[in-house]
Amino acid sequence: MFEGHQGPVTGINCHMAVGQIDFSHLFVTSSFDWTVKLWSTKHNKPLYSFEDNADYVYDVMWSPVHPALFACVDGMGRLDLWNLNNDTEVPTASAAVEGTSALNRVRWASTGREVAVGDSEGHVWVYDVSEQLAVPHSDEWARFARTLVEIRANRADAEEGSVVELSAQL
């Protein structure tokens, strides 16, 4: 069992991009706790928590072609694209759909060049994703492997800090 969200899970998506390195053990989840979490099937705790949203995160999906890119949508009508090779603190690109309440579904085209979003009123929008963001360079898989090493190291440091903090309180 995997534990980490503080509210209902609204989306789960497994990594499917094929490249020089196999990342099929990774998956992302979205939740009513306003977060997206990165997981590995090798650990039962999240590797990382993305906490940039200001409302429920309704859906999340990895790019089908780029190893480090995923999209998510939230209750504020915002679509976020995260390229983890660029930044893990803030999305690489965001778009707010004017006049809509919640965006509750996101899906990539098989080419990774378009992303479709749906809202709670039955509307669908299709966005073109720039080639610069959508199409991975040949080094993206190795860069993502290094990003994952950094994420794991930071998580280990944080857990070690929590243990030190707890023992200092005892």
XYZ file of N, CA, C and O in Angstrom:
680
model
N 0.842 -1.171 0.000
C 0.000 0.000 0.000
C 0.895 1.245 0.000
O 1.897 1.294 0.699
N 0.490 2.230 -0.771
C 1.224 3.477 -0.879
C 0.469 4.548 -0.099
O -0.729 4.731 -0.291
N 1.184 5.235 0.794
C 0.549 6.267 1.610
C 1.287 7.584 1.446
O 2.507 7.622 1.470
N 0.517 8.671 1.311
C 1.164 9.964 1.195
C 0.205 11.119 1.021
O 0.505 12.234 1.416
N -0.969 10.879 0.418
C -1.934 11.963 0.235
C -2.775 12.140 1.492
O -3.025 11.185 2.230
N -3.234 13.367 1.716
C -4.072 13.694 2.865
C -5.534 13.885 2.460
O -6.313 14.447 3.214
N -5.885 13.439 1.261
C -7.252 13.544 0.764
C -7.457 12.526 -0.340
O -6.526 11.792 -0.703
N -8.668 12.476 -0.900
C -8.946 11.513 -1.960
C -8.002 11.675 -3.162
O -7.679 12.791 -3.566
N -7.584 10.542 -3.697
C -6.760 10.527 -4.902
C -7.690 10.676 -6.101
O -8.693 9.962 -6.215
N -7.381 11.617 -6.992
C -8.242 11.906 -8.137
C -7.666 11.429 -9.462
O -8.395 11.319 -10.438
N -6.371 11.176 -9.512
C -5.753 10.706 -10.745
C -4.498 9.906 -10.457
O -3.807 10.164 -9.470
N -4.250 8.910 -11.299
C -3.037 8.090 -11.226
C -2.583 7.849 -12.653
O -3.395 7.498 -13.505
N -1.286 8.031 -12.915
C -0.784 7.753 -14.250
C 0.634 7.209 -14.179
O 1.493 7.769 -13.505
N 0.849 6.106 -14.883
C 2.153 5.442 -14.923
C 3.012 6.018 -16.042
O 2.506 6.396 -17.098
N 4.309 6.055 -15.806
C 5.268 6.556 -16.789
C 5.337 5.598 -17.968
O 5.531 4.407 -17.778
N 5.170 6.131 -19.198
C 5.127 5.278 -20.380
C 6.137 5.666 -21.460
O 6.270 4.940 -22.437
N 6.808 6.800 -21.316
C 7.741 7.246 -22.366
C 8.878 6.234 -22.501
O 9.470 5.818 -21.511
N 9.169 5.857 -23.729
C 10.206 4.866 -24.002
C 11.477 5.578 -24.427
O 11.440 6.458 -25.284
N 12.600 5.207 -23.810
C 13.879 5.825 -24.148
C 15.026 4.962 -23.696
O 14.864 3.773 -23.423
N 16.198 5.602 -23.557
C 17.416 4.875 -23.195
C 17.357 4.280 -21.793
O 18.040 3.314 -21.484
N 16.568 4.874 -20.896
C 16.461 4.415 -19.513
C 14.996 4.093 -19.232
O 14.097 4.824 -19.656
N 14.750 3.008 -18.527
C 13.391 2.573 -18.208
C 12.906 3.263 -16.940
O 13.453 3.049 -15.852
N 11.882 4.095 -17.076
C 11.274 4.768 -15.929
C 9.871 4.219 -15.641
O 9.064 4.886 -14.981
N 9.580 3.009 -16.116
C 8.224 2.463 -15.973
C 7.840 2.191 -14.518
O 6.664 1.963 -14.230
N 8.799 2.249 -13.583
C 8.479 2.075 -12.158
C 7.908 3.346 -11.536
O 7.448 3.330 -10.395
N 7.906 4.449 -12.288
C 7.420 5.727 -11.760
C 5.943 5.926 -12.069
O 5.450 5.499 -13.115
N 5.249 6.586 -11.146
C 3.890 7.038 -11.427
C 3.626 8.324 -10.655
O 4.347 8.662 -9.713
N 2.636 9.070 -11.126
C 2.232 10.321 -10.483
C 0.767 10.193 -10.068
O -0.013 9.473 -10.697
N 0.425 10.892 -8.987
C -0.950 10.917 -8.505
C -1.360 12.360 -8.234
O -0.533 13.214 -7.912
N -2.653 12.624 -8.379
C -3.219 13.927 -8.024
C -4.252 13.705 -6.932
O -4.748 12.593 -6.753
N -4.572 14.795 -6.206
C -5.439 14.614 -5.042
C -6.192 15.890 -4.678
O -5.793 17.000 -5.053
N -7.246 15.681 -3.888
C -7.980 16.800 -3.301
C -7.154 17.512 -2.233
O -7.584 18.526 -1.697
N -5.971 16.984 -1.888
C -5.113 17.660 -0.905
C -4.264 18.764 -1.546
O -3.360 19.288 -0.920
N -4.582 19.115 -2.803
C -3.952 20.201 -3.550
C -2.543 19.857 -4.025
O -1.754 20.741 -4.330
N -2.187 18.566 -4.060
C -0.836 18.182 -4.464
C -0.847 17.158 -5.590
O -1.840 16.481 -5.839
N 0.306 17.077 -6.252
C 0.650 15.973 -7.141
C 1.855 15.306 -6.492
O 2.749 15.983 -5.983
N 1.869 13.985 -6.498
C 2.990 13.270 -5.894
C 3.626 12.347 -6.919
O 2.941 11.739 -7.738
N 4.964 12.283 -6.851
C 5.768 11.388 -7.678
C 6.117 10.176 -6.835
O 6.571 10.321 -5.695
N 5.897 8.985 -7.402
C 6.106 7.726 -6.686
C 6.962 6.793 -7.516
O 7.036 6.917 -8.732
N 7.529 5.820 -6.842
C 8.168 4.676 -7.485
C 7.519 3.429 -6.911
O 7.233 3.381 -5.707
N 7.298 2.426 -7.749
C 6.737 1.169 -7.254
C 7.710 0.476 -6.297
O 7.329 -0.457 -5.608
N 8.950 0.983 -6.232
C 9.967 0.394 -5.365
C 9.910 0.923 -3.925
O 10.620 0.439 -3.054
N 9.081 1.969 -3.677
C 8.962 2.586 -2.349
C 7.490 2.854 -2.072
O 6.760 3.231 -2.983
N 7.068 2.750 -0.817
C 5.656 2.986 -0.521
C 5.366 4.417 -0.068
O 4.237 4.743 0.231
N 6.378 5.258 -0.032
C 6.202 6.679 0.294
C 6.526 7.497 -0.953
O 7.356 7.090 -1.779
N 5.912 8.667 -1.098
C 6.196 9.483 -2.290
C 7.664 9.897 -2.363
O 8.286 10.174 -1.336
N 8.184 9.944 -3.591
C 9.531 10.468 -3.802
C 9.535 11.986 -3.666
O 10.515 12.578 -3.222
N 8.408 12.609 -4.103
C 8.360 14.068 -4.112
C 6.909 14.515 -4.110
O 6.030 13.825 -4.640
N 6.660 15.673 -3.532
C 5.327 16.265 -3.518
C 5.384 17.636 -4.192
O 6.157 18.503 -3.774
N 4.582 17.812 -5.234
C 4.492 19.086 -5.950
C 3.328 19.851 -5.333
O 2.186 19.395 -5.376
N 3.629 21.020 -4.767
C 2.652 21.730 -3.950
C 2.417 23.156 -4.430
O 2.250 24.070 -3.633
N 2.348 23.344 -5.740
C 2.170 24.673 -6.310
C 0.698 25.032 -6.530
O 0.390 26.162 -6.863
N -0.214 24.103 -6.370
C -1.617 24.358 -6.681
C -2.341 25.017 -5.511
O -1.985 24.817 -4.355
N -3.387 25.782 -5.852
C -4.172 26.502 -4.853
C -5.600 25.964 -4.791
O -6.513 26.663 -4.374
N -5.795 24.736 -5.234
C -7.110 24.102 -5.199
C -6.926 22.610 -5.423
O -5.803 22.138 -5.624
N -8.039 21.872 -5.417
C -7.988 20.450 -5.714
C -7.268 20.212 -7.031
O -7.492 20.943 -7.995
N -6.440 19.188 -7.088
C -5.819 18.767 -8.349
C -6.623 17.556 -8.819
O -6.656 16.527 -8.153
N -7.289 17.720 -9.961
C -8.249 16.715 -10.414
C -7.646 15.610 -11.275
O -8.189 14.514 -11.319
N -6.566 15.903 -11.983
C -6.027 14.875 -12.870
C -4.562 15.175 -13.164
O -4.106 16.323 -13.053
N -3.837 14.122 -13.555
C -2.417 14.224 -13.852
C -2.079 13.182 -14.905
O -2.680 12.098 -14.929
N -1.134 13.508 -15.790
C -0.731 12.538 -16.815
C 0.677 12.850 -17.312
O 1.014 13.983 -17.626
N 1.503 11.793 -17.390
C 2.842 11.907 -17.972
C 2.742 12.164 -19.475
O 1.833 11.645 -20.135
N 3.707 12.881 -20.008
C 3.840 12.985 -21.459
C 4.129 11.586 -22.014
O 4.907 10.840 -21.418
N 3.556 11.257 -23.172
C 3.832 9.941 -23.749
C 5.204 9.839 -24.415
O 5.626 8.743 -24.765
N 5.901 10.977 -24.570
C 7.183 10.960 -25.285
C 8.347 11.560 -24.512
O 9.499 11.244 -24.786
N 8.090 12.433 -23.569
C 9.151 13.134 -22.825
C 9.279 12.522 -21.433
O 8.295 12.478 -20.695
N 10.458 12.062 -21.028
C 10.579 11.341 -19.763
C 10.311 12.172 -18.518
O 9.895 11.623 -17.490
N 10.525 13.476 -18.566
C 10.446 14.301 -17.358
C 9.255 15.254 -17.351
O 9.157 16.110 -16.481
N 8.327 15.101 -18.292
C 7.238 16.062 -18.460
C 5.896 15.440 -18.086
O 5.554 14.357 -18.543
N 5.144 16.138 -17.226
C 3.772 15.728 -16.953
C 2.870 16.956 -16.910
O 3.330 18.083 -16.775
N 1.570 16.713 -17.056
C 0.559 17.767 -17.016
C -0.410 17.478 -15.884
O -0.676 16.310 -15.570
N -0.939 18.545 -15.278
C -1.995 18.383 -14.284
C -2.985 19.534 -14.409
O -2.656 20.592 -14.960
N -4.203 19.300 -13.917
C -5.255 20.324 -13.958
C -5.887 20.438 -12.580
O -5.935 19.469 -11.815
N -6.388 21.658 -12.279
C -6.928 21.874 -10.934
C -8.277 22.577 -10.937
O -8.811 22.951 -11.986
N -8.799 22.751 -9.744
C -10.105 23.346 -9.547
C -10.184 24.831 -9.810
O -11.281 25.398 -9.817
N -9.059 25.476 -10.038
C -9.032 26.900 -10.375
C -9.053 27.121 -11.888
O -8.943 28.246 -12.350
N -9.151 26.031 -12.654
C -9.158 26.140 -14.109
C -7.764 26.277 -14.692
O -7.580 26.852 -15.761
N -6.759 25.736 -14.008
C -5.364 25.886 -14.435
C -4.803 24.559 -14.942
O -4.986 23.515 -14.332
N -4.104 24.647 -16.070
C -3.326 23.549 -16.638
C -1.864 23.867 -16.381
O -1.391 24.948 -16.726
N -1.161 22.936 -15.751
C 0.271 23.097 -15.490
C 1.047 22.012 -16.222
O 0.640 20.848 -16.207
N 2.159 22.411 -16.837
C 3.102 21.472 -17.431
C 4.389 21.554 -16.623
O 4.964 22.632 -16.467
N 4.807 20.410 -16.115
C 6.006 20.323 -15.285
C 7.088 19.566 -16.035
O 6.892 18.395 -16.365
N 8.206 20.210 -16.309
C 9.381 19.509 -16.826
C 10.348 19.402 -15.654
O 10.985 20.385 -15.268
N 10.438 18.210 -15.089
C 11.229 18.019 -13.874
C 12.721 18.182 -14.112
O 13.472 18.365 -13.154
N 13.151 18.132 -15.356
C 14.559 18.413 -15.663
C 14.860 19.903 -15.568
O 16.022 20.290 -15.453
N 13.831 20.739 -15.611
C 14.022 22.187 -15.502
C 13.807 22.684 -14.079
O 14.556 23.525 -13.592
N 12.737 22.188 -13.420
C 12.399 22.692 -12.095
C 11.431 21.719 -11.424
O 10.560 21.167 -12.088
N 11.569 21.546 -10.125
C 10.624 20.716 -9.383
C 9.780 21.555 -8.419
O 8.898 21.018 -7.754
N 10.037 22.850 -8.351
C 9.311 23.722 -7.425
C 8.121 24.418 -8.066
O 7.113 24.672 -7.394
N 8.253 24.786 -9.330
C 7.175 25.484 -10.035
C 7.012 24.885 -11.432
O 7.976 24.369 -12.008
N 5.805 24.964 -11.994
C 5.597 24.417 -13.340
C 6.426 25.173 -14.377
O 6.705 26.363 -14.226
N 6.791 24.460 -15.435
C 7.523 25.071 -16.552
C 6.599 25.978 -17.353
O 7.020 27.017 -17.853
N 5.336 25.589 -17.482
C 4.344 26.383 -18.210
C 2.981 26.190 -17.562
O 2.681 25.113 -17.039
N 2.168 27.242 -17.593
C 0.801 27.181 -17.047
C -0.133 27.941 -17.967
O 0.263 28.915 -18.602
N -1.378 27.501 -17.998
C -2.428 28.215 -18.736
C -3.682 28.175 -17.883
O -4.036 27.127 -17.349
N -4.325 29.320 -17.744
C -5.586 29.393 -17.012
C -6.700 29.560 -18.020
O -6.638 30.440 -18.884
N -7.706 28.701 -17.938
C -8.851 28.800 -18.834
C -9.813 29.814 -18.226
O -10.350 29.597 -17.137
N -9.986 30.925 -18.928
C -10.841 32.001 -18.432
C -12.302 31.572 -18.421
O -12.778 30.914 -19.351
N -13.002 31.934 -17.349
C -14.433 31.710 -17.281
C -14.850 30.285 -16.962
O -16.033 29.977 -16.987
N -13.917 29.418 -16.673
C -14.288 28.054 -16.299
C -14.057 27.860 -14.818
O -13.250 28.561 -14.207
N -14.790 26.954 -14.260
C -14.569 26.658 -12.850
C -13.415 25.676 -12.743
O -12.252 26.065 -12.729
N -13.704 24.409 -12.716
C -12.651 23.411 -12.523
C -12.314 22.704 -13.831
O -13.200 22.340 -14.590
N -11.012 22.524 -14.070
C -10.569 21.601 -15.108
C -10.427 20.250 -14.415
O -9.729 20.149 -13.408
N -11.114 19.230 -14.940
C -11.092 17.964 -14.218
C -10.519 16.784 -14.996
O -10.448 15.688 -14.454
N -10.063 16.979 -16.226
C -9.399 15.913 -16.987
C -8.303 16.501 -17.855
O -8.436 17.599 -18.392
N -7.223 15.721 -17.993
C -6.135 16.095 -18.897
C -5.674 14.834 -19.615
O -5.565 13.767 -19.012
N -5.433 14.966 -20.931
C -4.920 13.856 -21.737
C -3.980 14.406 -22.797
O -4.239 15.436 -23.404
N -2.880 13.675 -23.001
C -1.912 14.015 -24.042
C -2.288 13.327 -25.347
O -2.761 12.187 -25.327
N -2.007 13.979 -26.461
C -2.039 13.308 -27.756
C -0.844 12.363 -27.796
O 0.163 12.587 -27.111
N -0.923 11.326 -28.612
C 0.146 10.317 -28.638
C 1.496 10.893 -29.065
O 2.532 10.354 -28.704
N 1.488 12.007 -29.787
C 2.730 12.651 -30.227
C 3.370 13.494 -29.126
O 4.520 13.901 -29.247
N 2.600 13.810 -28.076
C 3.091 14.691 -27.022
C 3.102 16.156 -27.422
O 3.564 17.001 -26.664
N 2.546 16.488 -28.574
C 2.558 17.871 -29.069
C 1.275 18.632 -28.751
O 1.210 19.840 -28.938
N 0.235 17.922 -28.297
C -1.007 18.563 -27.879
C -1.439 17.951 -26.563
O -1.179 16.788 -26.278
N -2.142 18.788 -25.786
C -2.724 18.317 -24.536
C -4.165 18.822 -24.494
O -4.438 19.978 -24.805
N -5.084 17.920 -24.173
C -6.504 18.267 -24.092
C -6.921 18.324 -22.637
O -6.471 17.512 -21.816
N -7.781 19.303 -22.315
C -8.313 19.430 -20.964
C -9.829 19.555 -21.046
O -10.371 20.112 -21.998
N -10.501 19.009 -20.033
C -11.952 19.106 -19.952
C -12.353 19.749 -18.647
O -11.643 19.632 -17.640
N -13.504 20.442 -18.668
C -13.948 21.118 -17.449
C -15.233 20.506 -16.897
O -15.812 19.583 -17.483
N -15.681 21.054 -15.794
C -16.853 20.528 -15.106
C -18.163 20.917 -15.792
O -19.219 20.446 -15.402
N -18.082 21.754 -16.818
C -19.269 22.179 -17.565
C -19.423 21.431 -18.889
O -20.318 21.722 -19.666
N -18.509 20.499 -19.180
C -18.604 19.733 -20.412
C -17.810 20.281 -21.581
O -17.940 19.784 -22.702
N -16.963 21.281 -21.362
C -16.145 21.865 -22.424
C -14.789 21.177 -22.506
O -14.256 20.722 -21.492
N -14.227 21.158 -23.707
C -12.902 20.593 -23.940
C -12.065 21.617 -24.700
O -12.552 22.257 -25.632
N -10.816 21.775 -24.274
C -9.864 22.631 -24.969
C -8.660 21.777 -25.344
O -8.251 20.899 -24.578
N -8.092 22.046 -26.523
C -6.878 21.362 -26.950
C -5.798 22.421 -27.129
O -5.998 23.398 -27.861
N -4.685 22.241 -26.431
C -3.571 23.184 -26.483
C -2.414 22.573 -27.252
O -2.088 21.397 -27.071
N -1.783 23.391 -28.099
C -0.528 22.997 -28.732
C 0.581 23.193 -27.704
O 0.608 24.211 -27.012
N 1.474 22.228 -27.616
C 2.626 22.336 -26.728
C 3.829 22.622 -27.617
O 4.053 21.918 -28.609
N 4.594 23.645 -27.284
C 5.729 24.033 -28.122
C 6.695 22.867 -28.298
O 6.875 22.053 -27.386
N 7.305 22.814 -29.459
C 8.280 21.756 -29.739
C 9.401 21.772 -28.717
O 9.870 20.726 -28.272
N 9.811 22.967 -28.316
C 10.884 23.126 -27.329
C 10.557 22.407 -26.021
O 11.430 21.823 -25.386
N 9.294 22.412 -25.629
C 8.879 21.766 -24.386
C 8.480 20.305 -24.610
O 8.792 19.437 -23.797
N 7.815 20.015 -25.703
C 7.210 18.696 -25.920
C 8.184 17.634 -26.404
O 8.081 16.475 -26.017
N 9.121 18.033 -27.255
C 10.004 17.049 -27.885
C 11.295 16.925 -27.081
O 12.037 17.896 -26.931
N 11.569 15.737 -26.566
C 12.762 15.584 -25.720
C 14.051 15.569 -26.532
O 14.101 15.027 -27.636
N 15.084 16.178 -25.982
C 16.432 16.071 -26.541
C 16.981 14.696 -26.161
O 16.493 14.064 -25.225
N 18.006 14.269 -26.820
C 18.540 12.923 -26.584
C 19.070 12.739 -25.161
O 19.100 11.622 -24.650
N 19.454 13.832 -24.491
C 20.011 13.714 -23.142
C 18.954 13.775 -22.030
O 19.298 13.688 -20.856
N 17.673 13.903 -22.385
C 16.627 14.083 -21.370
C 16.512 12.882 -20.425
O 16.225 13.054 -19.243
N 16.732 11.658 -20.922
C 16.611 10.480 -20.067
C 17.717 10.474 -19.012
O 17.449 10.235 -17.836
N 18.950 10.768 -19.418
C 20.065 10.818 -18.461
C 19.864 11.972 -17.481
O 20.128 11.827 -16.280
N 19.380 13.110 -17.964
C 19.108 14.247 -17.079
C 18.027 13.897 -16.062
O 18.129 14.245 -14.882
N 16.990 13.172 -16.508
C 15.916 12.797 -15.591
C 16.425 11.798 -14.552
O 16.041 11.870 -13.377
N 17.296 10.895 -14.943
C 17.894 9.959 -13.981
C 18.653 10.741 -12.908
O 18.554 10.425 -11.713
N 19.402 11.787 -13.309
C 20.119 12.623 -12.339
C 19.138 13.400 -11.453
O 19.356 13.536 -10.240
N 18.046 13.899 -12.051
C 17.021 14.606 -11.276
C 16.453 13.687 -10.201
O 16.275 14.100 -9.053
N 16.187 12.426 -10.560
C 15.654 11.468 -9.592
C 16.649 11.189 -8.470
O 16.252 11.052 -7.304
N 17.931 11.113 -8.794
C 18.962 10.926 -7.763
C 18.938 12.109 -6.793
O 18.986 11.930 -5.574
N 18.824 13.331 -7.315
C 18.759 14.529 -6.466
C 17.505 14.515 -5.590
O 17.570 14.829 -4.396
N 16.373 14.129 -6.181
C 15.120 14.070 -5.423
C 15.248 13.065 -4.283
O 14.869 13.346 -3.147
N 15.806 11.902 -4.566
C 15.965 10.875 -3.522
C 16.929 11.342 -2.435
O 16.702 11.110 -1.244
N 18.019 12.002 -2.833
C 18.993 12.506 -1.852
C 18.349 13.563 -0.956
O 18.544 13.557 0.265
N 17.570 14.463 -1.554
C 16.892 15.492 -0.763
C 15.877 14.876 0.183
O 15.719 15.331 1.318
N 15.165 13.831 -0.269
C 14.194 13.153 0.585
C 14.903 12.474 1.757
O 14.457 12.550 2.894
N 16.027 11.824 1.479
C 16.801 11.161 2.540
C 17.297 12.184 3.553
O 17.240 11.949 4.764
N 17.777 13.344 3.058
C 18.233 14.410 3.966
C 17.076 14.899 4.842
O 17.244 15.121 6.043
N 15.889 15.064 4.247
C 14.727 15.546 4.997
C 14.311 14.529 6.048
O 13.984 14.894 7.191
N 14.326 13.240 5.682
C 13.960 12.202 6.646
C 14.981 12.133 7.780
O 14.624 11.986 8.936
N 16.260 12.273 7.449
C 17.313 12.265 8.459
C 17.137 13.453 9.397
O 17.271 13.333 10.609
N 16.798 14.610 8.846
C 16.556 15.804 9.649
C 15.392 15.620 10.594
O 15.420 16.071 11.737
N 14.343 14.917 10.139
C 13.180 14.643 10.992
C 13.559 13.740 12.145
O 13.093 13.919 13.265
N 14.413 12.750 11.882
C 14.854 11.838 12.940
C 15.683 12.603 13.961
O 15.504 12.445 15.167
N 16.582 13.462 13.506
C 17.415 14.272 14.407
C 16.518 15.187 15.240
O 16.699 15.301 16.449
N 15.523 15.817 14.583
C 14.601 16.703 15.273
C 13.838 15.946 16.351
O 13.685 16.408 17.484
N 13.343 14.755 16.026
C 12.581 13.953 16.951
C 13.443 13.515 18.137
O 13.025 13.617 19.288
N 14.666 13.071 17.870
C 15.534 12.626 18.963
C 15.936 13.795 19.855
O 16.127 13.631 21.055
N 16.041 14.994 19.292
C 16.373 16.171 20.093
C 15.209 16.521 21.026
O 15.419 17.062 22.122
N 13.977 16.210 20.590
C 12.807 16.507 21.404
C 12.637 15.481 22.528
O 11.992 15.747 23.511
N 13.186 14.279 22.355
C 13.017 13.220 23.366
C 13.899 13.431 24.531
O 14.520 13.822 25.160
